[in-house]
Short mmCIF file of C-alpha atoms and ligand atoms in Angstrom, two decimals:
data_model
loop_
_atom_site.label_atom_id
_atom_site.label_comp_id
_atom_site.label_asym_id
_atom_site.label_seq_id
_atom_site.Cartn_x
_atom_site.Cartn_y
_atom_site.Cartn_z
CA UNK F 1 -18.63 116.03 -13.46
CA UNK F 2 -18.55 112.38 -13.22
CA UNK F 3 -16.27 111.31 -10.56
CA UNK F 4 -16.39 107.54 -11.83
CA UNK F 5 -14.83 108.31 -15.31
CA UNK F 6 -11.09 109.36 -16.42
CA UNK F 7 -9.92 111.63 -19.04
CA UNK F 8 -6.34 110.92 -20.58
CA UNK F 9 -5.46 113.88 -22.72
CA UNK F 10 -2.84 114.40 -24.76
CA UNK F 11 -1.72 110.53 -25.70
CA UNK F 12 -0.18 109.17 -28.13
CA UNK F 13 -2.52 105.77 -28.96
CA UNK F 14 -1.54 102.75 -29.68
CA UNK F 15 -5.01 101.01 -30.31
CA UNK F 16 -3.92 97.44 -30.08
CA UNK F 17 -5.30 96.72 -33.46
CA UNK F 18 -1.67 96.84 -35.39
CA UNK F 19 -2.88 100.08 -36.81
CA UNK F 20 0.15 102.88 -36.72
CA UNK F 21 -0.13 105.12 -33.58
CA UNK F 22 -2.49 108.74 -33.90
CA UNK F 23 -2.72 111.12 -31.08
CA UNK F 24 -5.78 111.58 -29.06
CA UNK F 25 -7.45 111.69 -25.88
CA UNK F 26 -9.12 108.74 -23.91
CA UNK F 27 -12.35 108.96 -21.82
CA UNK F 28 -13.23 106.40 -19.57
CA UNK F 29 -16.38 106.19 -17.95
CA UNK F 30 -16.94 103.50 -15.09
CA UNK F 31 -14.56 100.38 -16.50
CA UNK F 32 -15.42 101.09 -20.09
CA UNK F 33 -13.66 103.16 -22.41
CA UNK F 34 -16.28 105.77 -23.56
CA UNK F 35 -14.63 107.59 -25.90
CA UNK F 36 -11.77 107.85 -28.35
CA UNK F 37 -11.29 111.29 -29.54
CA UNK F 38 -8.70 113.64 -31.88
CA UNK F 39 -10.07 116.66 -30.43
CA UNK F 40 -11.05 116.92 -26.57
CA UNK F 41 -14.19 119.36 -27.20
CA UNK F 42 -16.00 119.26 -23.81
CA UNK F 43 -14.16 116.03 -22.41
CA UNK F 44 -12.46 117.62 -19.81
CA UNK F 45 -15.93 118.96 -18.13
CA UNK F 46 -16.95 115.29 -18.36
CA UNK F 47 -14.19 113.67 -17.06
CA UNK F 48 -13.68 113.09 -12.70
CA UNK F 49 -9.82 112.35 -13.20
CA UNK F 50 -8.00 114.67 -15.92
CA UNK F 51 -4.34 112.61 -16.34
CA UNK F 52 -2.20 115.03 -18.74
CA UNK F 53 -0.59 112.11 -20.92
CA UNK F 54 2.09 114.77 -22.51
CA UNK F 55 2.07 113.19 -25.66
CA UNK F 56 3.50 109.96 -23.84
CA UNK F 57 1.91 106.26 -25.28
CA UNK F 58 -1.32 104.87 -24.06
CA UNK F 59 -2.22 101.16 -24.74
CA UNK F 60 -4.07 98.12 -24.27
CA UNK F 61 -2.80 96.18 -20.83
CA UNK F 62 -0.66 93.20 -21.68
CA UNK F 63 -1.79 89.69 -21.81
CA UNK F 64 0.30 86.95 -20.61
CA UNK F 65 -0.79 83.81 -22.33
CA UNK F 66 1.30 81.43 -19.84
CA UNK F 67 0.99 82.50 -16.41
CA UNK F 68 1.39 80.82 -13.37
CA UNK F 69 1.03 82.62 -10.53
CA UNK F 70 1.81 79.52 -8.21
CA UNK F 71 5.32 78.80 -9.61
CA UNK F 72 7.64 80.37 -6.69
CA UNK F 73 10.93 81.06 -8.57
CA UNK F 74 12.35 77.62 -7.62
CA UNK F 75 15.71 75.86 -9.01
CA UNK F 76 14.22 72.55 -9.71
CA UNK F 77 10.61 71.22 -10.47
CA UNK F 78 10.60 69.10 -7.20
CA UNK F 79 11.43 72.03 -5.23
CA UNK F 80 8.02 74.17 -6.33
CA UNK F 81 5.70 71.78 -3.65
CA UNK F 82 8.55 71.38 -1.13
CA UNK F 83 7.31 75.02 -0.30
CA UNK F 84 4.65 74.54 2.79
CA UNK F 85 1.23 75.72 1.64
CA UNK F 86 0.77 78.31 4.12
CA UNK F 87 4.15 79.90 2.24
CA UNK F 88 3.33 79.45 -0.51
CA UNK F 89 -0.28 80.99 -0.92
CA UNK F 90 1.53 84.24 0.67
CA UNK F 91 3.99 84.10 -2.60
CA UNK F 92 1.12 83.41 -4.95
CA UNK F 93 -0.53 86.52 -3.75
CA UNK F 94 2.44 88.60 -4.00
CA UNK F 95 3.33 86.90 -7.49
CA UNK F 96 -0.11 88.53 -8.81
CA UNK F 97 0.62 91.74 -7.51
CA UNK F 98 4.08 91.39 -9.22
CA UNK F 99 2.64 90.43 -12.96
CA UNK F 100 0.43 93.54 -12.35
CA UNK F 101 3.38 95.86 -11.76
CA UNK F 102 4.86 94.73 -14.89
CA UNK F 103 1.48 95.95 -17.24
CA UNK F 104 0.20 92.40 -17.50
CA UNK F 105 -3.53 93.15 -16.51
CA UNK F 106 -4.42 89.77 -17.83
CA UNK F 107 -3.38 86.60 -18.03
CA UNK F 108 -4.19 82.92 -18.79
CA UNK F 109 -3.48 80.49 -15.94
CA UNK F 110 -1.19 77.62 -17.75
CA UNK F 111 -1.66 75.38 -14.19
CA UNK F 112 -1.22 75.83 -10.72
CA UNK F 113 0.96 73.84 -8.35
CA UNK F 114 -1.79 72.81 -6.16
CA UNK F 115 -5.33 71.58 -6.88
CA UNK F 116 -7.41 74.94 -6.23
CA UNK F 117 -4.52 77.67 -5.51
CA UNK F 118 -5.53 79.71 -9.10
CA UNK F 119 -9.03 79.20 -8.57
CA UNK F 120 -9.00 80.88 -5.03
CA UNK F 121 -6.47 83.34 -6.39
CA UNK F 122 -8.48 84.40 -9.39
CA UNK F 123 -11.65 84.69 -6.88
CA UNK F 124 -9.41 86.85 -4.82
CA UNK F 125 -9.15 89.25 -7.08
CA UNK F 126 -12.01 89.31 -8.94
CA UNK F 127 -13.76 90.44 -5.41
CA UNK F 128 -10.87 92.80 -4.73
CA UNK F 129 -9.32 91.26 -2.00
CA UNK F 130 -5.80 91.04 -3.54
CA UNK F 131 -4.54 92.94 -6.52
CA UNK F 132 -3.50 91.00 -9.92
CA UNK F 133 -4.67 90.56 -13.54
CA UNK F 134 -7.72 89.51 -14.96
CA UNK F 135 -6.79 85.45 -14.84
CA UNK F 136 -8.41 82.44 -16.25
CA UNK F 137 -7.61 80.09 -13.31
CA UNK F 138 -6.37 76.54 -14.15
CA UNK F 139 -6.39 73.15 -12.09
CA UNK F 140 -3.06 71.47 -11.99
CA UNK F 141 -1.31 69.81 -14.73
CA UNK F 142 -2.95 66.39 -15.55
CA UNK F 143 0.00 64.21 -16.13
CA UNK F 144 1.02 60.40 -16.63
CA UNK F 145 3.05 58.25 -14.73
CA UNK F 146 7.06 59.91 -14.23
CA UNK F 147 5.96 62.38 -16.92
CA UNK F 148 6.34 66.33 -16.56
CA UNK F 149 4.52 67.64 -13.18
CA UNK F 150 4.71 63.88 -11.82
CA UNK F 151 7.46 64.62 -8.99
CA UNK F 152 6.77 62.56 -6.55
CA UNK F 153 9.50 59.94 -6.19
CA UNK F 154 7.53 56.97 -5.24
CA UNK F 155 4.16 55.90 -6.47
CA UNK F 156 1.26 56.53 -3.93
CA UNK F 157 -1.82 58.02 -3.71
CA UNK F 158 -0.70 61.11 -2.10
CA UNK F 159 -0.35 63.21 -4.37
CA UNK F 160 1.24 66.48 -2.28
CA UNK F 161 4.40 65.86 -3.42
CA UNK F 162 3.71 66.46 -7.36
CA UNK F 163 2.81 69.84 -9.34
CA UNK F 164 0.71 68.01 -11.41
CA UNK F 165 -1.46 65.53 -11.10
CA UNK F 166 -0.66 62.02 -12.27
CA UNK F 167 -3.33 59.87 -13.86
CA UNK F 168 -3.39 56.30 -15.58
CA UNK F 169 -6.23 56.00 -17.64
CA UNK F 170 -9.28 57.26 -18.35
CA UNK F 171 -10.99 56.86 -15.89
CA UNK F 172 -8.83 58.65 -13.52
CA UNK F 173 -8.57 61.24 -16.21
CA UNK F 174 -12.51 61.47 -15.80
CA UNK F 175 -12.01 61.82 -11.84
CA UNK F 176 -9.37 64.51 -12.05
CA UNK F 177 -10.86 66.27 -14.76
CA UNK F 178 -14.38 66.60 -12.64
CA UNK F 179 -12.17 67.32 -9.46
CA UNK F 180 -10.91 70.51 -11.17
CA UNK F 181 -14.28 71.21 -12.71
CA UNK F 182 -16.28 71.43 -8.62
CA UNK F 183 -12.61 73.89 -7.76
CA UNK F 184 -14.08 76.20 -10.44
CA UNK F 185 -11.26 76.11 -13.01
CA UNK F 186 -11.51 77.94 -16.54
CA UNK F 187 -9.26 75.90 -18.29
CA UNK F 188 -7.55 72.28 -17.55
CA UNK F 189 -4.17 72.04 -18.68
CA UNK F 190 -2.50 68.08 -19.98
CA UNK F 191 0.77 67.28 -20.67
CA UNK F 192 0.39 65.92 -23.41
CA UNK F 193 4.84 65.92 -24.12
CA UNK F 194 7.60 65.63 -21.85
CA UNK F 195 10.37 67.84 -21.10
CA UNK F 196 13.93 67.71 -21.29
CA UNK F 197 14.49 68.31 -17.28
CA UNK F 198 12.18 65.31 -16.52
CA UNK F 199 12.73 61.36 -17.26
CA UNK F 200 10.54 61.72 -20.18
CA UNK F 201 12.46 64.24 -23.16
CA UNK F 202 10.64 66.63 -25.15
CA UNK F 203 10.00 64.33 -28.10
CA UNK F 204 8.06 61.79 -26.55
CA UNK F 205 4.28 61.85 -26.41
CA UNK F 206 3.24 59.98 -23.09
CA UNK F 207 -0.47 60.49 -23.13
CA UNK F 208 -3.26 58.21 -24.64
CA UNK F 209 -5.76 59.33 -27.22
CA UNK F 210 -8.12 57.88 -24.86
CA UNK F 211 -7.11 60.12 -22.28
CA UNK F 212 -6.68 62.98 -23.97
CA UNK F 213 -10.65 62.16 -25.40
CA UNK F 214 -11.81 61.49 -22.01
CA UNK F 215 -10.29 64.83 -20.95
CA UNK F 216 -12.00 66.81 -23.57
CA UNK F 217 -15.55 64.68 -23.17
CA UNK F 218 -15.50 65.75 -19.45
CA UNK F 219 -14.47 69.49 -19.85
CA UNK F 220 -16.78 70.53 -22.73
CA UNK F 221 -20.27 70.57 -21.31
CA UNK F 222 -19.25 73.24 -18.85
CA UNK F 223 -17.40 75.04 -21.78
CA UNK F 224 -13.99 74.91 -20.15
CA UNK F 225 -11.16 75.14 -22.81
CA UNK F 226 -7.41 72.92 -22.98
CA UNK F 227 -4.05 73.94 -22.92
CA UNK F 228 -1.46 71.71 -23.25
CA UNK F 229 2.45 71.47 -22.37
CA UNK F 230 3.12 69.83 -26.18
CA UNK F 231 6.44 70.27 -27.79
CA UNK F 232 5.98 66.80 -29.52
CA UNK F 233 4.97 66.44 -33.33
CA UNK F 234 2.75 63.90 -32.14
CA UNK F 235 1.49 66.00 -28.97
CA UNK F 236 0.19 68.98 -31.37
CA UNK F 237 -1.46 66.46 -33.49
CA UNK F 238 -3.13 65.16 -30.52
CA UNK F 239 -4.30 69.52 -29.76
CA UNK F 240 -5.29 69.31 -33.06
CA UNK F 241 -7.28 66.34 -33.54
CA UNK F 242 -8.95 66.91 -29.91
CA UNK F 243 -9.88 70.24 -30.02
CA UNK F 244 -6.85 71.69 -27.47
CA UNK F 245 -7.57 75.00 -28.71
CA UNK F 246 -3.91 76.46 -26.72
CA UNK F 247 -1.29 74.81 -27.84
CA UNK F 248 1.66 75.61 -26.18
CA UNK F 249 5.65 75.24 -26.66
CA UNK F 250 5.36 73.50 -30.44
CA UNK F 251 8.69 73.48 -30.69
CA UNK F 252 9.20 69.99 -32.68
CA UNK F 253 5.75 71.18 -34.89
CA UNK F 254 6.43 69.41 -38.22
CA UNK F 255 4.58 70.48 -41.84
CA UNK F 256 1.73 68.76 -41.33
CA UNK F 257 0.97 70.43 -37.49
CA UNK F 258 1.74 73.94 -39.48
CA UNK F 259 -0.51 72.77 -42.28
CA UNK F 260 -3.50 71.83 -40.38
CA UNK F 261 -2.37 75.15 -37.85
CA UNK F 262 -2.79 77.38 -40.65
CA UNK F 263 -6.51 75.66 -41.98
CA UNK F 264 -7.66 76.50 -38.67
CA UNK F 265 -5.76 79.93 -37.38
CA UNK F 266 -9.11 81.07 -36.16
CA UNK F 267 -9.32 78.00 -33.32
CA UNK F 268 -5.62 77.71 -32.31
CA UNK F 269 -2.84 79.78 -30.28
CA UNK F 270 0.37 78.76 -30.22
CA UNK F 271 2.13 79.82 -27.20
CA UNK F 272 6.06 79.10 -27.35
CA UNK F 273 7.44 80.24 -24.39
CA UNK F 274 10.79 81.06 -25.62
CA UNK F 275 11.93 82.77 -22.25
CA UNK F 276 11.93 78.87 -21.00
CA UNK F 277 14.13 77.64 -23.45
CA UNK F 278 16.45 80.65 -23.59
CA UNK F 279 17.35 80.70 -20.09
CA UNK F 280 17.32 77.38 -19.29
CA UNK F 281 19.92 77.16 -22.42
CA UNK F 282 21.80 80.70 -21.84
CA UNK F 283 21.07 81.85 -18.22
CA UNK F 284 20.92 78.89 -15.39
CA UNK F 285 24.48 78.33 -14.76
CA UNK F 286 24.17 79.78 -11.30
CA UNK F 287 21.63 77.29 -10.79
CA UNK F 288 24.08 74.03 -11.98
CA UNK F 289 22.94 74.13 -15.53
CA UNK F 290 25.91 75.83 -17.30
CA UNK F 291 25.77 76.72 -20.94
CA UNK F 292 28.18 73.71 -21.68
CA UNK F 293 26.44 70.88 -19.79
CA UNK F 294 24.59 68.27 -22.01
CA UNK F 295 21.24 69.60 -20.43
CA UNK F 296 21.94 73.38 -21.59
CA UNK F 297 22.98 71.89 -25.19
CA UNK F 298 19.30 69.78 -25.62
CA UNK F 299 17.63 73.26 -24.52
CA UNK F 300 19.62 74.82 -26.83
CA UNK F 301 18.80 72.69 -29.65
CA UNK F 302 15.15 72.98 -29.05
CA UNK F 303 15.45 76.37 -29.06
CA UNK F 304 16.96 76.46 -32.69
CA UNK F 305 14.05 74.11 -33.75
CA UNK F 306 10.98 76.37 -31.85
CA UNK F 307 12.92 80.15 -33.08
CA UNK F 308 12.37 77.94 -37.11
CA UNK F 309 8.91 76.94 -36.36
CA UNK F 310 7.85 80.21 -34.82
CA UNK F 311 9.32 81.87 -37.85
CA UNK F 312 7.36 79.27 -40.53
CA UNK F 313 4.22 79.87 -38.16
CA UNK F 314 4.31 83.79 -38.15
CA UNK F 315 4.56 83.45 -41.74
CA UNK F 316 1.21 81.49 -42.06
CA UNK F 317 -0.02 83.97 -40.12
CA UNK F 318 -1.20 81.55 -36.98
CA UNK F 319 -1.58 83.09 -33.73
CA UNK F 320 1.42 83.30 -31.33
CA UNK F 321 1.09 85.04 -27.99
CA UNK F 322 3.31 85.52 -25.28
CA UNK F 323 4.00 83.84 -22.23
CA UNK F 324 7.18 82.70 -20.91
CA UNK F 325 7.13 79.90 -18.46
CA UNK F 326 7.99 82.40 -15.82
CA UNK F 327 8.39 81.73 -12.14
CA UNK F 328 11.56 79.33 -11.88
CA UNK F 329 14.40 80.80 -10.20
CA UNK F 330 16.30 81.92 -13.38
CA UNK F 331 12.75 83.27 -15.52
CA UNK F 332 11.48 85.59 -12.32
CA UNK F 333 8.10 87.06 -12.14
CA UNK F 334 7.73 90.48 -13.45
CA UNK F 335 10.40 89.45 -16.41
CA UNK F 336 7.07 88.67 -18.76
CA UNK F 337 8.03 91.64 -21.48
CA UNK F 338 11.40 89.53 -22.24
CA UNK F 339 8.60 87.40 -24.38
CA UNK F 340 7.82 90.63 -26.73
CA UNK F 341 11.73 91.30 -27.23
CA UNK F 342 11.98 87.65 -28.01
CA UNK F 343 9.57 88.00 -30.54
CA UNK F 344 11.00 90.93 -32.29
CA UNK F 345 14.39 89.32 -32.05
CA UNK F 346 14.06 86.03 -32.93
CA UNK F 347 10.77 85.48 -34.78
CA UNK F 348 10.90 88.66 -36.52
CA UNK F 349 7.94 90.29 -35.44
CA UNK F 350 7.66 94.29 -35.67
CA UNK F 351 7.64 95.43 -32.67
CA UNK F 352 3.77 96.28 -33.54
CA UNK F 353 3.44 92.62 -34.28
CA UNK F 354 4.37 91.71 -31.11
CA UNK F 355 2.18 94.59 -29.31
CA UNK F 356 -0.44 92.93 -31.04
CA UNK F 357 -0.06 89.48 -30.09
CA UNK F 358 0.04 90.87 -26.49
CA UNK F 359 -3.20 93.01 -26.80
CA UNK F 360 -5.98 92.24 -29.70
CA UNK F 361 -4.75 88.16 -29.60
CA UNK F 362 -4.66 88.49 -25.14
CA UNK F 363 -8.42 89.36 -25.44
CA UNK F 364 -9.21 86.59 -28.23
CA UNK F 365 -6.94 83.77 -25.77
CA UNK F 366 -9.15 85.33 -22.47
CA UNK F 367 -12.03 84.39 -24.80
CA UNK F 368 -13.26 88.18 -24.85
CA UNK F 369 -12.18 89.32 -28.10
CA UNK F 370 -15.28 91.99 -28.53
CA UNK F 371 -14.18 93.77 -25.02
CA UNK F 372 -10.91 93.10 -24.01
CA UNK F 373 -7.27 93.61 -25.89
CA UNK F 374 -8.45 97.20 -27.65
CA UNK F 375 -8.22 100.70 -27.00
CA UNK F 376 -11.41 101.24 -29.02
CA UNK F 377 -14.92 102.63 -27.88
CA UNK F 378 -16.85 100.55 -25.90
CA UNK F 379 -13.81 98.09 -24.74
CA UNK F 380 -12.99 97.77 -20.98
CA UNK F 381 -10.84 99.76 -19.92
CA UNK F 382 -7.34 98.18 -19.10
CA UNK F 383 -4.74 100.84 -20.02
CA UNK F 384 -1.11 101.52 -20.04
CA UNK F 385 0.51 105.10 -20.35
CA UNK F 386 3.80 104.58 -21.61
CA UNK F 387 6.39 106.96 -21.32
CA UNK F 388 8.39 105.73 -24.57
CA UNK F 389 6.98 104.60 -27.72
CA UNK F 390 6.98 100.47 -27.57
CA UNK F 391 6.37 100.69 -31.45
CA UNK F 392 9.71 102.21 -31.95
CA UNK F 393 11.41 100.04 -28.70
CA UNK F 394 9.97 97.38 -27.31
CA UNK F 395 11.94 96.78 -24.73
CA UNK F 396 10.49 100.27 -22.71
CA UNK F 397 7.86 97.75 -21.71
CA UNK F 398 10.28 95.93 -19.28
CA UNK F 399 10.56 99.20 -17.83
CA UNK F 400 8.36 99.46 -14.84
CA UNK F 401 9.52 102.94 -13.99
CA UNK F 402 8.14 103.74 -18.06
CA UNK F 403 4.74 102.46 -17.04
CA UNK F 404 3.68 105.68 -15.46
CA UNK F 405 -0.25 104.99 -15.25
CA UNK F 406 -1.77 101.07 -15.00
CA UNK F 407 -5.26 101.04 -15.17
CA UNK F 408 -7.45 98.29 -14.59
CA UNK F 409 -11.16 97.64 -15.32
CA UNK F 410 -11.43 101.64 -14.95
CA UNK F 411 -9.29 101.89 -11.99
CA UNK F 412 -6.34 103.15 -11.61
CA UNK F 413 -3.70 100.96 -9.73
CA UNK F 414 -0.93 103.34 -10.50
CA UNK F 415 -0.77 106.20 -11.39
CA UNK F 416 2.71 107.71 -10.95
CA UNK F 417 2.35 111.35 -13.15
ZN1 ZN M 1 4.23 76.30 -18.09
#
């Protein structure tokens, strides 16, 4: 008997790959998946942990492809660093724990709120010391002058009171890039657009080519990828021509961003956080943003143009994962599934589609795609038993109570059978 390895007998798998479901049993041995089997022969002797999955669903864990563990379910964007540190590292923790619950046991850090808060957090629980998903950690978000993540209201060199961090030039986009390089990041993050809720609207592109090309020159000898806030024509172009390989939002995209998108499928995501757009549109009257108000409308607007885009890019078969924008007071933590509803709904994804882009494309965005997104031999083992079938509903995955077992890297965090 190996007390290091679990059996799951009895499941109904869902292999990540967009293949239809077969039933099986799962053997995991230390945090790899050992064995994928129709009949369970001698498993059972083999296996330390024998979970009876009853015919329920087992699965890849979900990936989150715009996480941000340090946004603390605030009403406004100035209100995320009027939060005292000391708070708000406590939240951050507990904000990891939360995206766990909900069967995200990854995730790609889209920017944290202060300079090394997802770099610590990540460390955290990569040495076990908190509980959360797998997470590529990101610095802040690099931004220009009054642009997106620039809240400070006056113009000084503290920077405390801003998400992001504001730069002017290259040269200061050199500084802040090698700042976040010593914290430890995985990815930087630029902000390449602006955003309806800020003095600069979505359809302006605030950030110099120079910049952006000093950003890139800076972050490639240490191999750390780019995302970018870009819902400008212009600000995918820039992705595009400077190698941004996560491209999220896209919501103004024109042909020749989907052209060029769809010559290279195999270097690009395209992340649009819909959940953003919807409730900032739909669902943030209680917070003085009611459906009617001239804000709401320009969300709503948007919305129309990204549901199009996402519909023309799905088509061209270019990669869109999930990820939501969640953490503001009207997206909560632990809502991240909306995103796979949203996709069935309004991009018209099958629900297998959009199990896919969660699973097989998470492990390609964590930059693991030959261990990580798969229920398949030899993958590590991040797991869901489902009690539903998500490729018949796909809302069961919003269900936490339906998540019955969450295992990650071979452990099992819950297991409520
Ligand atoms: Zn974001």
């Amino acid at each position: 008997m190996n007390t290091e390895s679990t059996l799951f007998s009895n499941v109904n798998i869902i292999d990540g790959s967009g293949d239809a479901p077969f039933a099986g049993h799962v053997l995991v041995v230390g945090n790899r998946i050992e064995k994928v089997v129709s009949s369970p022969d001698d498993l059972e002797e083999q296996a330390g942990t024998i979970i009876d999955g009853q015919g329920k669903t087992l699965m890849p864990g979900l990936c989150d492809a715009h996480l941000h563990l340090t946004w603390n379910d605030q009403p406004t964007l100035e209100h995320i660093t009027l939060m005292p540190p000391e708070e708000h590292l406590i939240h951050s923790i507990n904000v990891a724990k939360t995206v766990l619950d909900a069967g995200f046991t990854s995730g790609v850090g889209a920017a944290a709120a202060r300079p090394r808060f997802d770099c610590i957090l990540r460390n955290a629980i990569n040495a076990g010391d908190i509980v959360g998903p797998r997470y590529l950690a990101n610095g802040q978000e690099i931004c220009t002058a009054g642009g997106l993540g620039d809240t400070s209201p006056v113009h000084v060199d503290i920077q405390d009171l801003s998400f992001g961090w504001r730069v002017c030039g290259p040269e200061e986009m050199r500084k802040a890039v090698r700042m976040f390089v010593k914290f430890g990041v995985d990815l930087i993050k630029l902000n390449l657009s602006g955003e309806e809720i800020t003095p600069v609207p979505a359809q302006t592109t605030p950030m110099s080519n120079e910049e952006v090309a000093m950003a890139m020159q800076e972050a490639r000898p240490y191999g750390i990828r780019a995302c970018a806030h870009a819902r400008s024509a212009d600000s995918v172009k820039q992705c595009l021509n400077h190698g941004v390989q996560i491209i999220y939002h896209a919501s103004y995209a024109d042909t020749e961003c989907m052209d060029r998108l769809e010559a290279e499928k195999d270097r690009f995501f395209v992340g649009p956080g819909l959940a953003w757009l919807i409730q900032t549109s739909q669902g943030a009257a209680d917070w003085g943003i009611a459906p009617d108000s001239e804000l709401a409308q320009v969300y709503a607007r948007e919305l129309e143009y990204a549901v199009e885009g996402m519909q023309e890019m799905r088509k061209r078969g270019i990669r869109i994962v999930p990820g939501g924008d969640y953490g503001f007071a009207w997206t909560p933590h632990g809502t991240n599934a909306k995103d796979l509803e949203y996709f069935v709904d309004l991009i018209g994804m099958s629900p297998m589609e959009a199990i896919v882009s969660a699973t097989s494309l998470g492990g390609q965005i964590m930059g693991m795609p030959d261990e990580l997104g798969l229920l398949k031999e030899g993958y590590l083992a991040d797991l869901l038993l489902v009690d539903g079938d998500p490729s018949a509903d796909i809302t069961v995955l919003q269900d936490t109570s339906k998540l019955e077992v969450i295992m990650k890297d071979g452990a099992l965090y819950k297991n409520a059978l």
